[in-house]
Amino acid sequence: MKREITCINCPVGCRMTVELSDDGTFLSVTGNTCPRGAKYAQQECTVPTRTLTAVIQVPGSPVPLSVKTASPVPKERIFEVMQAISTAEVSLPVRAGQVILKDVLGTGSDIIATRSLDT
Amino acid sequence: MNETYVDILVIGAGPAGLAAAQAARESGIENLLVLERENEPGGILRQCIHNGFGLHRFREELTGPEYAQRDIDAVRAMGIPVECGCTVLSVSPERVVTCVSRTKGFRVFRAGAVILAMGCRERPRGALCTPGTRCAGIYSAGTAQRFVNLEGYMPGRRVVILGSGDIGLIMARRMTLQGAKVLACVEIMPYSSGLNRNIVQCLEDYGIPLLLSHTVTDIRGRDRLEGITVSKVDENRNPVPGTEIDYECDTLLLSCGLIPENELSAGAGVRMSPATSGPMVSESFETSVDGIFACGNVLHVHDLVDHVSAESLKAGHAAAEYIRGNRPGGETIPVCDGEGVRGTVPQSIRKGAAGPVDLMFRPSGVFRNASAVVENDGREILRKKAMIFTPGEMSVVTLKEENIRSLTSGKLTVRIERS
Ligand SMILES: Cc1cc2nc3c(=O)[nH]c(=O)nc-3n(C[C@H](O)[C@H](O)[C@H](O)COP(=O)(O)OP(=O)(O)OC[C@H]3O[C@@H](n4cnc5c(N)ncnc54)[C@H](O)[C@@H]3O)c2cc1C
Ligand code: SF4
């Protein structure tokens, strides 16, 4: 099985072809110009993850609270995690770095505030 | 009217103004003031809640608000006054600055040096000549970003994005994650000016098609946008009949580039560059008007805030040196754009300047396996090879002190040479 992907690590944007076995195991990659491309291709074809950012409305604050996942979460769970974030309840004040949801949906990643909000 | 004297007055508390202020204080300037129009410092980064900032400067990946917070904290720790909710109205060539704020009314400052750090804004629809009716539902991508991230509401449900600049790509993902359907991202050029990272993580991740060499040829809707037509364009960017695609949508976001915000600079009589739409500056970021400096997006549009900070630190130091009466002397050598290059900053270098000096520019197209070449009076003094030069990424060549010492009269030219 073959998969085409674009390396995101630099502006060259190499188009790479990844060879996968039938069960999806990474076998080889071609088309990368440097080792960073190979590393990215392997990661992206085995456990793709993304850092998610979002905002949460906070009662009493005119500005919503911006948050992020403290570490990247599996790509296929992005929408579930967004849903969980949207139901989080937060009250003022908030400090940047404060944990808003611990270990969101068992992904091992916390949702943390990326700004402070005062009362 | 009473004038208050300050050594250095910084206009704008975005990353540029905050970095310049820190550098000026580090260089020993005590009497320093930052004026900011919004109610909070941080500039446009406050609405850029996504991550990817700070990899160069802090060696970690931060979100926009986190990056801004580092500078805000540093400025506070140094005790530099930042006055928010205060809009600067004018700057004169003699560095008399007028401003107005809700709490303190109209005031006049006289500054030893002024640092312009007002940032940029998006190209409005009028500047783009889009066809069709003038209905609601058409926003610039940055305005939509502000709605969603700072005001907390969604501008629409079915969205098409015109232009594939980074802000448009970021908003394609943001709107999708908030439950909107993004139908397509339409780009008139045969390449995107956005980062590969954003094309992959904002479009491909969500199956949003990127239509290169396409543009919007019709906009329909009476009160609210109802639909648009997109057509393929030929090499001369003219629509090709028979290639029309109709989309039903309630929102069109325009992401077609940024322009430095220079009404104040023009009023101060600062000479402007047609290539950057910003002031022309020397290697120490001083404009054509004595004691007025410029840095950040007001000078030229940057893709990375890390570069904004680095440049603004230099401008802040240079303004402090100016206050102390230390100014590089020597002949002024003009810096010009050669083939394949647009908008080189700085536009001049004084021979007595201390090195190194970065020459920053935008390639005018995509060049693979090419070299940036710096020439002085036709003599090559520096060459830098790269696998790719693209308009989406600012390029830099650095002149070392010995390069500057060796300059002869006549101009410096930066050009791109294909191999
Ligand atoms: C919508 C948008 C989204 C962007 N997204 C990204 C991104 O995702 N990543 C990235 O690296 N870069 C992004 N950029 C580029 C970004 O602007 C720069 O990286 C950086 O923020 C520029 O810093 P600055 O301080 O020059 O300008 P700004 O951050 O724009 O700050 C300028 C400040 O000056 C103030 N000001 C202006 N005029 C006056 C006046 N007359 N009186 C008083 N104050 C005034 C403004 O209110 C503002 O706070 C974006 C730009 C825009 C416009
Ligand atoms: S493989 Fe290497 S050269 Fe190619 S895009 Fe990735 S980082 Fe850049």
Coordinates of C-alpha atoms and ligand atoms in Angstrom, one line a residue:
Chain A
M1 CA 0.0 0.0 0.0
K2 CA 1.3 3.5 -0.9
R3 CA 0.6 6.8 0.6
E4 CA 1.5 10.3 -0.7
I5 CA 2.4 12.9 1.9
T6 CA 4.0 16.4 2.0
C7 CA 6.8 17.1 4.5
I8 CA 5.9 20.1 6.6
N9 CA 9.3 20.7 8.2
C10 CA 10.6 23.3 5.8
P11 CA 9.5 25.5 2.8
V12 CA 10.9 22.9 0.3
G13 CA 7.8 20.8 1.0
C14 CA 9.0 17.5 -0.4
R15 CA 6.3 15.2 -1.8
M16 CA 7.1 11.8 -0.3
T17 CA 5.7 8.3 -1.1
V18 CA 5.4 6.0 1.9
E19 CA 5.2 2.2 1.5
L20 CA 3.0 0.6 4.1
S21 CA 2.3 -3.1 4.7
D22 CA -1.3 -4.4 4.5
D23 CA -1.8 -4.0 8.2
G24 CA -0.5 -0.4 8.0
T25 CA 3.0 -0.9 9.3
F26 CA 5.5 1.6 8.0
L27 CA 8.0 0.0 5.6
S28 CA 9.9 2.7 3.7
V29 CA 9.8 6.3 2.3
T30 CA 11.1 7.9 -0.9
G31 CA 11.1 11.5 -2.1
N32 CA 12.4 13.1 1.1
T33 CA 15.5 15.3 0.7
C34 CA 16.7 15.0 4.2
P35 CA 16.3 12.7 7.3
R36 CA 13.8 15.1 8.9
G37 CA 11.3 14.2 6.1
A38 CA 11.8 10.4 6.8
K39 CA 11.1 10.9 10.5
Y40 CA 8.0 13.0 9.9
A41 CA 6.7 10.4 7.3
Q42 CA 7.1 7.6 9.8
Q43 CA 5.4 9.5 12.6
E44 CA 2.6 10.7 10.4
C45 CA 1.9 7.2 9.1
T46 CA 2.0 5.4 12.5
V47 CA 0.7 7.8 15.2
P48 CA -0.4 11.2 13.7
T49 CA -0.9 13.7 16.5
R50 CA -1.9 17.4 16.6
T51 CA -1.8 20.2 19.2
L52 CA -5.4 21.6 19.4
T53 CA -6.3 25.1 20.4
A54 CA -9.7 26.5 21.1
V55 CA -11.6 29.2 23.1
I56 CA -14.1 28.7 26.0
Q57 CA -16.7 31.2 27.0
V58 CA -16.3 32.3 30.6
P59 CA -19.3 33.8 32.5
G60 CA -18.5 37.4 33.4
S61 CA -15.7 37.8 30.9
P62 CA -16.1 39.8 27.7
V63 CA -13.2 37.9 26.2
P64 CA -13.2 34.1 25.8
L65 CA -10.5 32.0 27.3
S66 CA -7.9 30.6 24.8
V67 CA -6.7 27.1 25.6
K68 CA -4.5 24.3 24.2
T69 CA -3.7 20.7 24.6
A70 CA -0.6 20.6 26.8
S71 CA 0.7 17.8 24.5
P72 CA -0.4 16.7 21.1
V73 CA -3.5 14.4 20.9
P74 CA -4.2 11.6 18.3
K75 CA -5.4 13.2 15.1
E76 CA -8.5 11.0 14.8
R77 CA -9.8 12.2 18.2
I78 CA -9.6 16.0 17.4
F79 CA -13.4 16.5 17.1
E80 CA -14.1 14.5 20.3
V81 CA -11.6 16.6 22.2
M82 CA -13.1 19.8 20.7
Q83 CA -16.5 18.6 22.0
A84 CA -15.1 18.0 25.5
I85 CA -13.5 21.5 25.5
S86 CA -16.7 23.1 24.5
T87 CA -18.5 21.7 27.5
A88 CA -15.9 22.7 30.1
E89 CA -17.0 25.1 32.8
V90 CA -14.6 27.8 33.8
S91 CA -14.9 30.6 36.3
L92 CA -12.8 33.7 36.8
P93 CA -10.1 34.4 37.5
V94 CA -7.9 32.2 35.3
R95 CA -4.1 32.1 35.2
A96 CA -2.2 31.2 32.1
G97 CA -1.0 27.6 32.3
Q98 CA -3.9 26.6 34.7
V99 CA -5.3 23.1 34.0
I100 CA -8.9 23.4 32.7
L101 CA -9.5 19.7 32.0
K102 CA -7.2 17.0 33.3
D103 CA -6.3 14.1 31.0
V104 CA -8.9 15.0 28.5
L105 CA -10.9 11.8 27.4
G106 CA -8.0 9.6 28.6
T107 CA -5.6 10.9 26.0
G108 CA -3.0 11.7 28.6
S109 CA -3.1 15.4 27.6
D110 CA -4.4 18.2 29.8
I111 CA -6.3 21.2 28.4
I112 CA -4.5 24.3 29.8
A113 CA -5.2 28.0 29.6
T114 CA -3.0 30.0 27.3
R115 CA -3.9 33.4 28.7
S116 CA -4.9 34.9 32.0
L117 CA -8.4 36.4 32.7
D118 CA -9.0 38.6 35.7
T119 CA -12.3 39.2 37.4
Chain B
M1 CA -1.1 73.0 25.2
N2 CA 1.5 71.6 27.6
E3 CA 4.0 69.2 26.1
T4 CA 5.4 66.3 28.0
Y5 CA 8.9 65.3 27.1
V6 CA 9.9 61.6 26.8
D7 CA 13.2 60.3 25.5
I8 CA 11.7 57.5 23.5
L9 CA 8.0 57.2 22.6
V10 CA 6.9 53.8 21.1
I11 CA 3.7 53.7 19.2
G12 CA 2.0 50.3 19.4
A13 CA 2.3 47.6 22.0
G14 CA 2.3 44.5 19.7
P15 CA 5.4 42.3 19.7
A16 CA 7.4 45.0 17.8
G17 CA 6.7 47.8 20.2
L18 CA 7.2 45.6 23.3
A19 CA 10.5 44.3 22.1
A20 CA 11.8 47.8 21.0
A21 CA 10.8 49.1 24.5
Q22 CA 12.7 46.4 26.2
A23 CA 15.8 47.0 24.1
A24 CA 15.7 50.7 24.7
R25 CA 15.5 50.2 28.5
E26 CA 18.3 47.6 28.4
S27 CA 20.4 50.3 26.6
G28 CA 19.8 52.6 29.6
I29 CA 16.9 54.8 28.6
E30 CA 14.8 55.5 31.6
N31 CA 12.3 58.0 30.3
L32 CA 10.3 55.8 27.9
L33 CA 6.6 55.4 27.1
V34 CA 4.6 52.9 25.0
L35 CA 1.2 54.0 23.7
E36 CA -1.4 51.4 22.6
R37 CA -4.8 51.9 21.0
E38 CA -6.4 48.7 22.2
N39 CA -7.3 48.0 25.9
E40 CA -4.6 45.3 26.3
P41 CA -1.1 45.0 25.0
G42 CA -0.1 42.1 22.7
G43 CA -1.2 43.3 19.3
I44 CA -2.6 41.0 16.7
L45 CA -1.2 38.0 18.6
R46 CA -4.1 38.2 21.1
Q47 CA -6.4 36.8 18.4
C48 CA -3.9 34.2 17.0
I49 CA -4.8 31.5 19.5
H50 CA -3.1 28.7 17.4
N51 CA 0.4 27.4 18.2
G52 CA 3.6 27.6 16.2
F53 CA 5.0 30.9 17.6
G54 CA 8.4 31.3 19.3
L55 CA 10.3 28.3 17.9
H56 CA 13.2 30.6 16.9
R57 CA 13.2 32.9 19.8
F58 CA 12.2 30.7 22.8
R59 CA 13.0 27.3 21.3
E60 CA 9.4 26.2 22.2
E61 CA 6.2 26.1 20.4
L62 CA 3.8 28.7 21.9
T63 CA 0.4 30.0 21.0
G64 CA 0.0 33.7 20.1
P65 CA -1.3 34.8 23.5
E66 CA 1.5 32.9 25.3
Y67 CA 4.1 34.5 23.1
A68 CA 2.7 38.0 23.7
Q69 CA 2.5 37.3 27.5
R70 CA 6.3 36.7 27.6
D71 CA 6.9 40.2 26.3
I72 CA 4.2 41.8 28.4
D73 CA 5.7 40.2 31.6
A74 CA 9.2 41.3 30.6
V75 CA 8.1 44.9 30.0
R76 CA 6.3 44.9 33.3
A77 CA 9.2 43.5 35.2
M78 CA 11.4 46.3 33.8
G79 CA 8.8 48.8 34.9
I80 CA 8.3 50.3 31.4
P81 CA 5.0 52.2 31.3
V82 CA 2.5 50.9 28.7
E83 CA -0.6 53.0 28.4
C84 CA -3.5 51.2 26.8
G85 CA -6.7 52.7 25.3
C86 CA -4.6 55.6 23.9
T87 CA -4.7 56.3 20.1
V88 CA -1.9 58.3 18.6
L89 CA -3.4 60.8 16.2
S90 CA -0.4 62.4 14.6
V91 CA 3.4 62.5 14.6
S92 CA 5.2 65.6 13.3
P93 CA 8.6 65.7 11.6
E94 CA 9.8 67.4 14.8
R95 CA 8.6 64.4 16.8
V96 CA 5.7 66.1 18.4
V97 CA 3.1 63.4 19.0
T98 CA -0.6 63.9 19.7
C99 CA -2.8 61.3 21.2
V100 CA -6.3 60.8 22.7
S101 CA -7.5 58.5 25.4
R102 CA -10.8 58.0 27.2
T103 CA -9.4 58.6 30.6
K104 CA -6.8 61.3 29.9
G105 CA -8.3 63.1 26.9
F106 CA -6.1 64.9 24.3
R107 CA -2.4 65.2 25.1
V108 CA 0.8 66.3 23.4
F109 CA 4.2 64.7 23.8
R110 CA 7.6 65.8 22.5
A111 CA 9.9 62.8 22.0
G112 CA 13.7 62.6 21.6
A113 CA 13.0 59.6 19.4
V114 CA 9.8 57.9 18.1
I115 CA 9.6 54.2 17.3
L116 CA 6.7 53.4 14.9
A117 CA 5.4 49.9 15.7
M118 CA 1.7 50.1 14.5
G119 CA 1.7 46.8 12.7
C120 CA -0.3 46.0 9.6
R121 CA -3.9 45.4 8.5
E122 CA -5.5 43.3 5.9
R123 CA -6.1 44.3 2.4
P124 CA -9.8 45.3 2.3
R125 CA -12.3 44.0 -0.3
G126 CA -12.2 47.3 -2.3
A127 CA -8.5 46.8 -3.0
L128 CA -9.2 43.4 -4.4
C129 CA -11.9 44.3 -7.0
T130 CA -14.1 41.3 -6.3
P131 CA -17.1 41.1 -8.5
G132 CA -20.8 40.8 -7.7
T133 CA -23.2 42.2 -5.1
R134 CA -22.2 43.9 -1.8
C135 CA -24.1 41.6 0.5
A136 CA -23.3 40.7 4.2
G137 CA -21.2 37.6 4.9
I138 CA -18.0 38.8 3.3
Y139 CA -15.2 39.4 5.8
S140 CA -11.4 39.5 5.8
A141 CA -10.0 36.4 7.4
G142 CA -8.5 38.4 10.2
T143 CA -11.8 40.0 11.1
A144 CA -13.4 36.6 11.2
Q145 CA -10.5 35.5 13.5
R146 CA -11.2 38.4 15.8
F147 CA -15.0 37.4 15.9
V148 CA -14.3 33.8 16.7
N149 CA -11.3 34.1 19.0
L150 CA -11.8 37.4 20.9
E151 CA -15.5 38.0 20.7
G152 CA -16.6 34.4 20.8
Y153 CA -19.1 34.1 17.9
M154 CA -19.1 32.5 14.5
P155 CA -19.5 34.6 11.4
G156 CA -21.2 31.8 9.3
R157 CA -21.8 28.1 8.6
R158 CA -20.8 27.4 5.0
V159 CA -17.6 29.0 4.1
V160 CA -15.4 29.6 1.1
I161 CA -11.9 31.2 1.5
L162 CA -10.4 33.4 -1.2
G163 CA -6.6 33.5 -1.0
S164 CA -4.3 31.0 0.6
G165 CA -2.3 33.2 2.9
D166 CA -1.6 31.8 6.3
I167 CA -4.4 33.6 8.1
G168 CA -6.9 32.2 5.6
L169 CA -5.6 28.7 6.1
I170 CA -5.6 29.0 9.9
M171 CA -9.2 30.2 9.7
A172 CA -10.2 27.3 7.5
R173 CA -9.3 25.0 10.3
R174 CA -10.7 27.2 13.1
M175 CA -14.1 27.5 11.4
T176 CA -14.1 23.7 10.7
L177 CA -13.3 22.9 14.4
Q178 CA -16.2 25.2 15.4
G179 CA -18.6 23.2 13.3
A180 CA -18.7 25.2 10.1
K181 CA -18.3 23.5 6.7
V182 CA -15.4 25.0 4.7
L183 CA -16.1 24.1 1.1
A184 CA -12.8 25.3 -0.6
C185 CA -9.8 27.5 -0.4
V186 CA -9.4 29.4 -3.7
E187 CA -6.0 30.8 -4.8
I188 CA -5.5 32.9 -8.0
M189 CA -1.7 32.1 -8.1
P190 CA -0.4 28.7 -9.2
Y191 CA 1.2 28.3 -5.7
S192 CA 0.1 29.1 -2.2
S193 CA 1.7 31.8 -0.2
G194 CA 1.0 29.9 3.0
L195 CA 3.4 27.6 4.9
N196 CA 3.3 23.9 3.9
R197 CA 2.6 23.1 7.5
N198 CA -0.6 25.1 7.3
I199 CA -1.6 23.6 4.0
V200 CA -1.3 20.1 5.5
Q201 CA -2.6 20.7 9.0
C202 CA -5.4 23.2 8.1
L203 CA -6.7 22.0 4.8
E204 CA -5.5 18.4 4.1
D205 CA -6.3 17.2 7.6
Y206 CA -9.9 18.2 7.1
G207 CA -10.3 17.3 3.4
I208 CA -10.7 21.0 2.3
P209 CA -9.7 21.3 -1.4
L210 CA -7.1 23.9 -2.3
L211 CA -8.0 25.3 -5.8
L212 CA -4.8 26.8 -7.2
S213 CA -5.0 29.1 -10.3
H214 CA -8.7 29.8 -9.5
T215 CA -10.6 32.9 -8.5
V216 CA -14.1 34.1 -7.5
T217 CA -15.9 35.3 -10.6
D218 CA -19.4 35.9 -9.1
I219 CA -20.9 36.7 -5.8
R220 CA -24.6 36.2 -5.2
G221 CA -27.0 37.2 -2.5
R222 CA -29.3 40.1 -1.6
D223 CA -29.0 40.8 2.1
R224 CA -26.8 37.9 3.0
L225 CA -24.4 36.0 0.8
E226 CA -26.1 33.0 -0.9
G227 CA -23.5 31.6 -3.2
I228 CA -20.4 32.3 -5.3
T229 CA -18.9 31.1 -8.6
V230 CA -15.3 30.1 -8.9
S231 CA -13.4 29.8 -12.2
K232 CA -10.0 28.6 -13.3
V233 CA -7.6 31.4 -14.5
D234 CA -5.1 31.3 -17.4
E235 CA -1.4 32.4 -17.1
N236 CA -2.5 36.0 -17.3
R237 CA -4.9 35.5 -14.5
N238 CA -8.0 35.9 -16.7
P239 CA -10.9 33.5 -16.0
V240 CA -11.3 30.6 -18.4
P241 CA -15.0 30.3 -19.6
G242 CA -16.6 26.9 -19.1
T243 CA -14.6 26.2 -15.9
E244 CA -17.2 27.7 -13.5
I245 CA -17.9 25.9 -10.2
D246 CA -20.9 27.1 -8.1
Y247 CA -20.8 27.0 -4.3
E248 CA -23.7 27.6 -2.0
C249 CA -22.3 29.4 1.0
D250 CA -23.2 32.1 3.5
T251 CA -19.6 33.3 4.2
L252 CA -16.7 34.3 2.1
L253 CA -13.4 35.0 3.9
L254 CA -10.7 37.1 2.1
S255 CA -7.1 36.3 2.9
C256 CA -5.3 38.3 0.3
G257 CA -2.4 39.8 2.1
L258 CA -1.5 42.5 4.6
I259 CA -0.5 46.1 4.2
P260 CA 1.6 48.1 6.8
E261 CA -0.5 50.6 8.6
N262 CA 1.3 53.9 7.7
E263 CA -1.1 56.8 8.0
L264 CA 0.9 58.2 10.9
S265 CA 4.3 57.6 9.1
A266 CA 3.0 59.5 6.0
G267 CA 1.9 62.4 8.2
A268 CA 5.4 62.6 9.7
G269 CA 6.8 63.1 6.2
V270 CA 8.6 59.8 6.3
R271 CA 9.7 58.6 2.8
M272 CA 7.8 55.4 1.9
S273 CA 8.9 52.4 -0.2
P274 CA 6.4 51.4 -2.9
A275 CA 7.7 47.8 -2.7
T276 CA 7.1 47.3 1.0
S277 CA 4.4 49.9 1.6
G278 CA 6.4 50.8 4.7
P279 CA 8.9 53.5 5.5
M280 CA 12.4 53.4 3.9
V281 CA 14.9 52.8 6.6
S282 CA 18.7 52.7 7.2
E283 CA 20.5 49.7 8.7
S284 CA 19.6 51.0 12.2
F285 CA 15.9 51.2 11.3
E286 CA 15.8 55.0 11.2
T287 CA 13.5 56.5 8.6
S288 CA 14.2 59.5 6.4
V289 CA 13.1 61.7 9.2
D290 CA 15.6 62.4 11.9
G291 CA 15.0 60.4 15.1
I292 CA 11.9 58.5 13.8
F293 CA 12.5 54.7 13.7
A294 CA 10.2 51.9 12.4
C295 CA 10.1 48.1 13.1
G296 CA 7.8 45.1 12.8
N297 CA 4.9 44.8 10.4
V298 CA 4.6 48.6 10.0
L299 CA 8.0 48.5 8.3
H300 CA 7.4 45.4 6.1
V301 CA 5.1 42.4 6.5
H302 CA 6.7 39.5 8.3
D303 CA 5.5 35.8 8.4
L304 CA 7.1 35.0 11.7
V305 CA 6.7 37.0 14.8
D306 CA 10.1 35.7 16.0
H307 CA 11.6 37.8 13.2
V308 CA 9.5 40.8 14.2
S309 CA 10.9 40.6 17.7
A310 CA 14.5 40.2 16.6
E311 CA 14.3 43.3 14.3
S312 CA 12.5 45.4 16.9
L313 CA 15.2 44.7 19.5
K314 CA 17.7 46.2 17.1
A315 CA 15.5 49.2 16.4
G316 CA 15.1 49.8 20.1
H317 CA 18.9 49.7 20.7
A318 CA 19.5 52.0 17.7
A319 CA 16.9 54.5 19.1
A320 CA 18.7 54.5 22.4
E321 CA 22.0 55.1 20.7
Y322 CA 20.5 58.0 18.8
I323 CA 19.3 59.6 22.1
R324 CA 22.9 59.4 23.3
G325 CA 24.2 61.1 20.2
N326 CA 25.8 57.9 18.8
R327 CA 24.9 57.5 15.2
P328 CA 26.8 55.6 12.6
G329 CA 28.5 58.0 10.2
G330 CA 30.0 57.6 6.8
E331 CA 28.6 57.6 3.3
T332 CA 25.1 56.2 2.7
I333 CA 24.9 53.4 0.2
P334 CA 21.5 52.7 -1.3
V335 CA 20.2 49.1 -1.3
C336 CA 18.2 48.1 -4.4
D337 CA 16.1 45.2 -5.5
G338 CA 17.6 43.2 -8.4
E339 CA 16.1 40.5 -10.5
G340 CA 13.7 38.1 -8.6
V341 CA 13.7 40.3 -5.4
R342 CA 11.2 42.6 -4.0
G343 CA 11.1 45.0 -1.0
T344 CA 14.6 44.7 0.4
V345 CA 14.9 46.2 3.9
P346 CA 16.9 48.2 4.9
Q347 CA 16.9 50.5 1.9
S348 CA 20.3 52.0 2.8
I349 CA 23.4 51.2 4.8
R350 CA 25.9 53.7 6.2
K351 CA 29.5 52.8 5.8
G352 CA 30.3 53.4 9.4
A353 CA 27.6 51.0 10.6
A354 CA 28.6 48.1 12.9
G355 CA 27.9 44.7 11.4
P356 CA 26.3 42.3 11.0
V357 CA 23.4 43.8 9.0
D358 CA 20.6 41.5 7.7
L359 CA 19.2 42.3 4.3
M360 CA 15.6 41.0 4.3
F361 CA 13.6 40.6 1.1
R362 CA 10.7 38.7 -0.6
P363 CA 11.5 36.6 -3.7
S364 CA 9.1 37.6 -6.5
G365 CA 8.4 34.0 -7.5
V366 CA 9.3 30.4 -6.6
F367 CA 13.0 29.7 -7.3
R368 CA 14.4 26.2 -6.8
N369 CA 18.1 25.5 -6.3
A370 CA 19.0 29.2 -6.7
S371 CA 21.3 31.7 -5.0
A372 CA 20.8 35.1 -3.5
V373 CA 23.6 37.4 -4.7
V374 CA 24.6 40.7 -3.2
E375 CA 26.5 43.1 -5.5
N376 CA 28.2 46.4 -4.8
D377 CA 28.7 48.4 -8.0
G378 CA 28.5 45.2 -10.0
R379 CA 31.1 43.4 -7.8
E380 CA 29.8 40.3 -6.1
I381 CA 30.4 40.5 -2.3
L382 CA 28.1 37.8 -1.0
R383 CA 26.3 34.7 -2.2
K384 CA 23.8 32.4 -0.4
K385 CA 22.5 29.2 -1.9
A386 CA 19.2 27.7 -1.0
M387 CA 17.1 24.8 -2.1
I388 CA 14.1 27.0 -2.4
F389 CA 13.1 30.7 -2.4
T390 CA 9.4 31.4 -2.2
P391 CA 7.4 34.6 -1.9
G392 CA 5.6 33.1 1.2
E393 CA 8.8 33.2 3.2
M394 CA 11.0 36.2 3.9
S395 CA 14.6 35.6 2.9
V396 CA 17.6 37.0 4.7
V397 CA 21.3 37.5 3.7
T398 CA 23.6 38.8 6.3
L399 CA 26.4 41.3 5.6
K400 CA 29.3 40.9 8.0
E401 CA 31.3 43.8 9.3
E402 CA 34.1 43.3 6.8
N403 CA 31.6 43.3 3.9
I404 CA 30.3 46.7 5.1
R405 CA 33.9 48.1 5.5
S406 CA 34.7 47.0 1.9
L407 CA 31.8 48.8 0.3
T408 CA 32.6 51.3 -2.3
S409 CA 30.4 54.2 -3.5
G410 CA 27.5 53.2 -5.6
K411 CA 24.6 51.0 -4.8
L412 CA 24.1 47.5 -3.3
T413 CA 21.9 45.2 -5.2
V414 CA 20.3 41.9 -4.1
R415 CA 19.1 39.5 -6.8
I416 CA 18.3 35.9 -7.2
E417 CA 20.2 33.8 -9.7
R418 CA 18.9 30.6 -11.0
S419 CA 21.6 27.8 -11.4
Ligands
LIG1 C1 -5.1 39.0 11.2 C2 -3.6 38.7 11.4 C3 -3.2 37.4 11.7 C4 -1.8 37.1 11.8 N1 -1.5 35.8 12.1 C5 -0.2 35.5 12.3 C6 0.2 34.2 12.7 O1 -0.6 33.3 12.8 N2 1.6 33.9 12.9 C7 2.5 34.9 12.7 O2 3.7 34.6 13.0 N3 2.2 36.1 12.3 C8 0.8 36.4 12.1 N4 0.5 37.7 11.7 C9 1.5 38.6 11.5 C10 1.7 39.4 12.8 O3 1.0 40.6 12.7 C11 3.1 39.6 13.3 O4 3.7 38.3 13.5 C12 3.2 40.4 14.5 O5 2.1 40.3 15.4 C13 3.5 41.8 14.1 O6 3.8 42.6 15.3 P1 3.7 44.1 15.3 O7 4.0 44.5 16.7 O8 4.5 44.7 14.2 O9 2.2 44.4 14.9 P2 0.8 44.2 15.7 O10 0.8 42.9 16.4 O11 -0.3 44.4 14.7 O12 0.8 45.4 16.8 C14 0.6 46.7 16.4 C15 0.0 47.4 17.6 O13 -0.1 48.8 17.3 C16 -1.3 49.3 17.8 N5 -1.6 50.6 17.0 C17 -1.8 50.8 15.7 N6 -2.0 52.0 15.4 C18 -2.0 52.7 16.6 C19 -2.1 54.1 16.9 N7 -2.4 55.0 16.0 N8 -2.0 54.4 18.2 C20 -1.8 53.5 19.2 N9 -1.6 52.2 18.9 C21 -1.7 51.8 17.6 C22 -2.3 48.2 17.4 O14 -3.5 48.4 18.2 C23 -1.5 47.0 17.8 O15 -1.7 46.6 19.1 C24 -0.9 38.1 11.6 C25 -1.3 39.4 11.2 C26 -2.6 39.7 11.1 C27 -3.0 41.1 10.7
SF4_2 S1 12.3 16.3 3.6 FE1 13.8 17.8 4.4 S2 14.1 19.2 2.7 FE2 12.2 18.1 2.2 S3 10.6 19.4 3.1 FE3 11.2 17.9 4.7 S4 12.7 19.0 5.9 FE4 12.5 20.1 4.0

